[in-house]
Amino acid sequence: MVVDDDKAIRRILSGIVENYRLGEIVAEAEEGEEAFKKILSVKPDIVLIDLLLPGKDGVEIVREAKERALNTYFIMISQVETKSMVGKAYESGIEFFIKKPIN
C-alpha cells in the first residue's frame, strides 16, 4: 500500500514496486484517516507511508496500527530530516526511514 498526499509520489512509488516486481499495490491513500481505514480493512503486508499527511500524520497511523497488533511493516518516506521527527517515526514502529526525494 502507498500513502502520500502527492499523487506524483504515489505514482512513482507504485511504479517502482510494480516495475521491479517487488510486490503488488493493493491500495493507495492521500490523507491520514483514509489511510488508516484502508490499512485496517486491507491489512497490507507493507505500507510505504509519508510522515506528513493531512489529518492524521504517518507517525500516528503507524502507532495506532501497531497498537491493534496488525502484522504490517511500515516504511516511512519523507522530506523531514530532523532527528527528533525521525526518532519519533522509529519509536512508532517503522522498519525503515527513506528520505525524499526518491531517486
CSV table of N, CA and C in Angstrom, one decimal:
chain,number,residue,atom,x,y,z
A,1,MET,N,0.9,-1.2,0.0
A,1,MET,CA,0.0,0.0,0.0
A,1,MET,C,0.9,1.2,0.0
A,2,VAL,N,0.4,2.3,-0.7
A,2,VAL,CA,1.2,3.5,-0.8
A,2,VAL,C,0.3,4.6,-0.2
A,3,VAL,N,0.9,5.4,0.7
A,3,VAL,CA,0.2,6.5,1.3
A,3,VAL,C,1.0,7.8,1.2
A,4,ASP,N,0.5,8.8,0.4
A,4,ASP,CA,1.2,10.0,0.3
A,4,ASP,C,0.2,11.0,-0.3
A,5,ASP,N,0.3,12.3,0.2
A,5,ASP,CA,-0.7,13.3,-0.2
A,5,ASP,C,-0.4,13.8,-1.6
A,6,ASP,N,0.8,13.4,-2.2
A,6,ASP,CA,1.2,13.9,-3.5
A,6,ASP,C,1.0,12.7,-4.5
A,7,LYS,N,0.1,13.0,-5.4
A,7,LYS,CA,-0.3,11.9,-6.4
A,7,LYS,C,0.9,11.5,-7.2
A,8,ALA,N,1.8,12.4,-7.6
A,8,ALA,CA,3.0,12.0,-8.3
A,8,ALA,C,3.9,11.1,-7.6
A,9,ILE,N,4.0,11.3,-6.3
A,9,ILE,CA,4.9,10.4,-5.4
A,9,ILE,C,4.2,9.1,-5.3
A,10,ARG,N,2.9,9.0,-5.2
A,10,ARG,CA,2.2,7.7,-5.2
A,10,ARG,C,2.5,7.0,-6.5
A,11,ARG,N,2.4,7.7,-7.6
A,11,ARG,CA,2.6,7.0,-8.9
A,11,ARG,C,4.1,6.5,-9.0
A,12,ILE,N,5.0,7.3,-8.6
A,12,ILE,CA,6.4,6.9,-8.6
A,12,ILE,C,6.7,5.7,-7.8
A,13,LEU,N,6.2,5.7,-6.6
A,13,LEU,CA,6.4,4.5,-5.7
A,13,LEU,C,5.7,3.3,-6.2
A,14,SER,N,4.5,3.5,-6.7
A,14,SER,CA,3.8,2.3,-7.3
A,14,SER,C,4.5,1.8,-8.5
A,15,GLY,N,5.1,2.7,-9.3
A,15,GLY,CA,5.8,2.3,-10.5
A,15,GLY,C,7.1,1.5,-10.1
A,16,ILE,N,7.8,1.9,-9.1
A,16,ILE,CA,9.0,1.2,-8.6
A,16,ILE,C,8.6,-0.2,-8.2
A,17,VAL,N,7.6,-0.3,-7.3
A,17,VAL,CA,7.1,-1.6,-6.8
A,17,VAL,C,6.7,-2.5,-8.0
A,18,GLU,N,6.0,-2.0,-8.9
A,18,GLU,CA,5.5,-2.9,-10.0
A,18,GLU,C,6.6,-3.2,-11.0
A,19,ASN,N,7.3,-2.2,-11.4
A,19,ASN,CA,8.4,-2.4,-12.5
A,19,ASN,C,9.5,-3.3,-12.0
A,20,TYR,N,9.8,-3.3,-10.8
A,20,TYR,CA,10.9,-4.2,-10.3
A,20,TYR,C,10.3,-5.5,-9.6
A,21,ARG,N,9.0,-5.6,-9.8
A,21,ARG,CA,8.3,-6.8,-9.3
A,21,ARG,C,8.6,-7.1,-7.9
A,22,LEU,N,8.5,-6.0,-7.1
A,22,LEU,CA,8.7,-6.1,-5.6
A,22,LEU,C,7.5,-6.5,-4.9
A,23,GLY,N,6.3,-6.5,-5.5
A,23,GLY,CA,5.1,-6.8,-4.9
A,23,GLY,C,3.9,-6.3,-5.7
A,24,GLU,N,2.8,-6.2,-5.1
A,24,GLU,CA,1.6,-5.7,-5.7
A,24,GLU,C,1.0,-4.6,-4.9
A,25,ILE,N,0.6,-3.5,-5.5
A,25,ILE,CA,0.0,-2.4,-4.8
A,25,ILE,C,-1.5,-2.7,-4.6
A,26,VAL,N,-1.9,-2.9,-3.4
A,26,VAL,CA,-3.3,-3.3,-3.1
A,26,VAL,C,-4.2,-2.1,-2.8
A,27,ALA,N,-3.6,-1.0,-2.4
A,27,ALA,CA,-4.4,0.2,-2.1
A,27,ALA,C,-3.5,1.5,-2.1
A,28,GLU,N,-4.1,2.6,-2.2
A,28,GLU,CA,-3.5,3.9,-2.1
A,28,GLU,C,-4.4,4.8,-1.3
A,29,ALA,N,-3.7,5.8,-0.6
A,29,ALA,CA,-4.5,6.8,0.1
A,29,ALA,C,-3.7,8.1,0.1
A,30,GLU,N,-4.4,9.2,0.2
A,30,GLU,CA,-3.7,10.5,0.2
A,30,GLU,C,-3.9,11.3,1.5
A,31,GLU,N,-4.6,10.8,2.4
A,31,GLU,CA,-4.7,11.5,3.7
A,31,GLU,C,-4.8,10.5,4.8
A,32,GLY,N,-4.5,11.0,6.0
A,32,GLY,CA,-4.4,10.1,7.2
A,32,GLY,C,-5.5,9.2,7.6
A,33,GLU,N,-6.7,9.8,7.7
A,33,GLU,CA,-7.8,9.0,8.2
A,33,GLU,C,-8.2,7.9,7.1
A,34,GLU,N,-8.2,8.3,5.9
A,34,GLU,CA,-8.5,7.4,4.8
A,34,GLU,C,-7.5,6.3,4.8
A,35,ALA,N,-6.2,6.6,5.0
A,35,ALA,CA,-5.1,5.6,5.0
A,35,ALA,C,-5.4,4.6,6.1
A,36,PHE,N,-5.7,5.1,7.3
A,36,PHE,CA,-5.8,4.2,8.5
A,36,PHE,C,-7.0,3.3,8.2
A,37,LYS,N,-8.1,3.8,7.7
A,37,LYS,CA,-9.3,2.9,7.4
A,37,LYS,C,-8.9,1.8,6.4
A,38,LYS,N,-8.2,2.2,5.4
A,38,LYS,CA,-7.8,1.2,4.4
A,38,LYS,C,-6.8,0.2,4.9
A,39,ILE,N,-5.9,0.6,5.8
A,39,ILE,CA,-4.9,-0.3,6.4
A,39,ILE,C,-5.7,-1.3,7.2
A,40,LEU,N,-6.7,-0.9,8.0
A,40,LEU,CA,-7.4,-1.8,8.8
A,40,LEU,C,-8.2,-2.8,8.0
A,41,SER,N,-8.8,-2.3,6.8
A,41,SER,CA,-9.6,-3.2,6.0
A,41,SER,C,-8.8,-4.1,5.1
A,42,VAL,N,-7.7,-3.6,4.5
A,42,VAL,CA,-7.0,-4.3,3.5
A,42,VAL,C,-5.9,-5.2,4.2
A,43,LYS,N,-5.4,-4.7,5.3
A,43,LYS,CA,-4.3,-5.4,6.0
A,43,LYS,C,-3.1,-5.7,5.1
A,44,PRO,N,-2.5,-4.7,4.5
A,44,PRO,CA,-1.4,-5.0,3.6
A,44,PRO,C,-0.1,-5.5,4.4
A,45,ASP,N,0.7,-6.2,3.6
A,45,ASP,CA,2.0,-6.7,4.2
A,45,ASP,C,2.9,-5.5,4.5
A,46,ILE,N,3.0,-4.6,3.6
A,46,ILE,CA,3.9,-3.4,3.7
A,46,ILE,C,3.2,-2.2,3.3
A,47,VAL,N,3.4,-1.1,4.1
A,47,VAL,CA,2.9,0.2,3.7
A,47,VAL,C,4.1,1.2,3.6
A,48,LEU,N,4.1,1.8,2.4
A,48,LEU,CA,5.0,2.9,2.2
A,48,LEU,C,4.2,4.2,2.5
A,49,ILE,N,4.7,4.9,3.6
A,49,ILE,CA,3.9,6.0,4.1
A,49,ILE,C,4.7,7.3,4.3
A,50,ASP,N,4.1,8.4,3.9
A,50,ASP,CA,4.7,9.7,4.2
A,50,ASP,C,4.5,10.1,5.7
A,51,LEU,N,5.4,10.8,6.2
A,51,LEU,CA,5.3,11.2,7.6
A,51,LEU,C,4.2,12.3,7.7
A,52,LEU,N,4.3,13.3,6.9
A,52,LEU,CA,3.4,14.5,6.9
A,52,LEU,C,2.2,14.3,6.0
A,53,LEU,N,1.0,14.1,6.6
A,53,LEU,CA,-0.2,13.9,5.8
A,53,LEU,C,-1.3,14.8,6.4
A,54,PRO,N,-2.3,15.1,5.5
A,54,PRO,CA,-3.4,15.9,6.0
A,54,PRO,C,-4.2,15.0,7.0
A,55,GLY,N,-4.7,15.6,8.1
A,55,GLY,CA,-5.4,14.9,9.1
A,55,GLY,C,-4.5,14.2,10.0
A,56,LYS,N,-4.5,12.9,10.0
A,56,LYS,CA,-3.7,12.0,10.9
A,56,LYS,C,-2.3,11.9,10.2
A,57,ASP,N,-1.2,12.1,11.0
A,57,ASP,CA,0.1,12.0,10.3
A,57,ASP,C,0.6,10.6,10.3
A,58,GLY,N,1.7,10.3,9.6
A,58,GLY,CA,2.2,9.0,9.5
A,58,GLY,C,2.6,8.3,10.8
A,59,VAL,N,3.2,9.1,11.7
A,59,VAL,CA,3.6,8.5,13.0
A,59,VAL,C,2.4,8.0,13.7
A,60,GLU,N,1.3,8.8,13.7
A,60,GLU,CA,0.1,8.4,14.5
A,60,GLU,C,-0.5,7.2,13.8
A,61,ILE,N,-0.5,7.1,12.5
A,61,ILE,CA,-1.1,6.0,11.8
A,61,ILE,C,-0.3,4.7,12.2
A,62,VAL,N,1.0,4.8,12.1
A,62,VAL,CA,1.8,3.6,12.5
A,62,VAL,C,1.6,3.2,13.9
A,63,ARG,N,1.6,4.1,14.8
A,63,ARG,CA,1.4,3.8,16.2
A,63,ARG,C,0.1,3.1,16.5
A,64,GLU,N,-1.0,3.7,15.9
A,64,GLU,CA,-2.3,3.1,16.1
A,64,GLU,C,-2.4,1.7,15.4
A,65,ALA,N,-1.8,1.5,14.3
A,65,ALA,CA,-1.8,0.2,13.6
A,65,ALA,C,-1.1,-0.8,14.5
A,66,LYS,N,0.1,-0.4,15.1
A,66,LYS,CA,0.8,-1.3,15.9
A,66,LYS,C,0.1,-1.7,17.2
A,67,GLU,N,-0.7,-0.7,17.7
A,67,GLU,CA,-1.5,-1.0,18.9
A,67,GLU,C,-2.6,-2.0,18.7
A,68,ARG,N,-3.0,-2.1,17.4
A,68,ARG,CA,-4.0,-3.1,17.0
A,68,ARG,C,-3.4,-4.4,16.6
A,69,ALA,N,-2.1,-4.5,16.8
A,69,ALA,CA,-1.3,-5.7,16.5
A,69,ALA,C,-1.5,-6.2,15.1
A,70,LEU,N,-1.5,-5.2,14.1
A,70,LEU,CA,-1.6,-5.6,12.7
A,70,LEU,C,-0.2,-6.1,12.3
A,71,ASN,N,-0.2,-7.1,11.5
A,71,ASN,CA,1.0,-7.7,11.0
A,71,ASN,C,1.5,-7.0,9.8
A,72,THR,N,1.7,-5.7,9.8
A,72,THR,CA,2.0,-4.9,8.7
A,72,THR,C,3.4,-4.2,9.0
A,73,TYR,N,4.2,-4.2,8.0
A,73,TYR,CA,5.5,-3.4,8.1
A,73,TYR,C,5.3,-2.1,7.5
A,74,PHE,N,6.0,-1.1,8.1
A,74,PHE,CA,5.9,0.3,7.6
A,74,PHE,C,7.2,0.9,7.2
A,75,ILE,N,7.3,1.4,6.0
A,75,ILE,CA,8.5,2.1,5.6
A,75,ILE,C,8.0,3.6,5.4
A,76,MET,N,8.7,4.5,6.1
A,76,MET,CA,8.3,5.9,6.1
A,76,MET,C,9.2,6.6,5.1
A,77,ILE,N,8.6,7.4,4.3
A,77,ILE,CA,9.3,8.2,3.3
A,77,ILE,C,8.9,9.7,3.4
A,78,SER,N,9.9,10.5,3.7
A,78,SER,CA,9.6,11.9,4.0
A,78,SER,C,10.7,12.8,3.7
A,79,GLN,N,10.4,14.1,3.5
A,79,GLN,CA,11.4,15.2,3.4
A,79,GLN,C,11.9,15.6,4.7
A,80,VAL,N,11.2,15.2,5.8
A,80,VAL,CA,11.6,15.6,7.1
A,80,VAL,C,13.0,15.1,7.5
A,81,GLU,N,13.9,15.9,8.0
A,81,GLU,CA,15.2,15.5,8.3
A,81,GLU,C,15.6,15.6,9.8
A,82,THR,N,14.7,16.3,10.6
A,82,THR,CA,15.1,16.5,12.0
A,82,THR,C,15.2,15.2,12.7
A,83,LYS,N,16.2,15.0,13.5
A,83,LYS,CA,16.5,13.8,14.2
A,83,LYS,C,15.3,13.4,15.2
A,84,SER,N,14.7,14.4,15.8
A,84,SER,CA,13.6,14.1,16.7
A,84,SER,C,12.4,13.5,15.9
A,85,MET,N,12.1,14.1,14.8
A,85,MET,CA,10.9,13.5,14.0
A,85,MET,C,11.3,12.1,13.5
A,86,VAL,N,12.5,11.9,13.0
A,86,VAL,CA,12.9,10.6,12.5
A,86,VAL,C,12.8,9.6,13.7
A,87,GLY,N,13.3,10.1,14.9
A,87,GLY,CA,13.3,9.3,16.1
A,87,GLY,C,11.9,8.9,16.4
A,88,LYS,N,10.9,9.8,16.4
A,88,LYS,CA,9.5,9.5,16.7
A,88,LYS,C,9.0,8.5,15.7
A,89,ALA,N,9.4,8.6,14.5
A,89,ALA,CA,8.9,7.6,13.5
A,89,ALA,C,9.4,6.2,13.8
A,90,TYR,N,10.6,6.1,14.2
A,90,TYR,CA,11.1,4.8,14.6
A,90,TYR,C,10.5,4.3,15.9
A,91,GLU,N,10.3,5.2,16.8
A,91,GLU,CA,9.6,4.8,18.1
A,91,GLU,C,8.2,4.3,17.8
A,92,SER,N,7.5,4.9,16.8
A,92,SER,CA,6.1,4.4,16.5
A,92,SER,C,6.1,3.0,15.9
A,93,GLY,N,7.2,2.5,15.4
A,93,GLY,CA,7.2,1.2,14.9
A,93,GLY,C,7.6,1.0,13.5
A,94,ILE,N,8.1,2.0,12.8
A,94,ILE,CA,8.5,1.8,11.4
A,94,ILE,C,9.7,0.9,11.3
A,95,GLU,N,9.9,0.3,10.1
A,95,GLU,CA,11.1,-0.6,9.9
A,95,GLU,C,12.2,0.2,9.3
A,96,PHE,N,11.9,1.1,8.4
A,96,PHE,CA,12.9,1.9,7.7
A,96,PHE,C,12.4,3.4,7.5
A,97,PHE,N,13.3,4.3,7.3
A,97,PHE,CA,13.0,5.7,7.0
A,97,PHE,C,13.8,6.0,5.8
A,98,ILE,N,13.1,6.5,4.7
A,98,ILE,CA,13.8,6.8,3.5
A,98,ILE,C,13.5,8.3,3.2
A,99,LYS,N,14.6,9.1,2.9
A,99,LYS,CA,14.4,10.5,2.7
A,99,LYS,C,14.1,10.8,1.3
A,100,LYS,N,13.1,11.7,1.1
A,100,LYS,CA,12.8,12.2,-0.2
A,100,LYS,C,13.8,13.3,-0.6
A,101,PRO,N,14.1,13.5,-1.8
A,101,PRO,CA,13.5,12.9,-3.0
A,101,PRO,C,14.0,11.5,-3.2
A,102,ILE,N,13.1,10.7,-3.9
A,102,ILE,CA,13.5,9.3,-4.2
A,102,ILE,C,14.1,9.3,-5.6
A,103,ASN,N,15.3,8.8,-5.7
A,103,ASN,CA,16.0,8.7,-7.0
A,103,ASN,C,16.0,7.2,-7.4
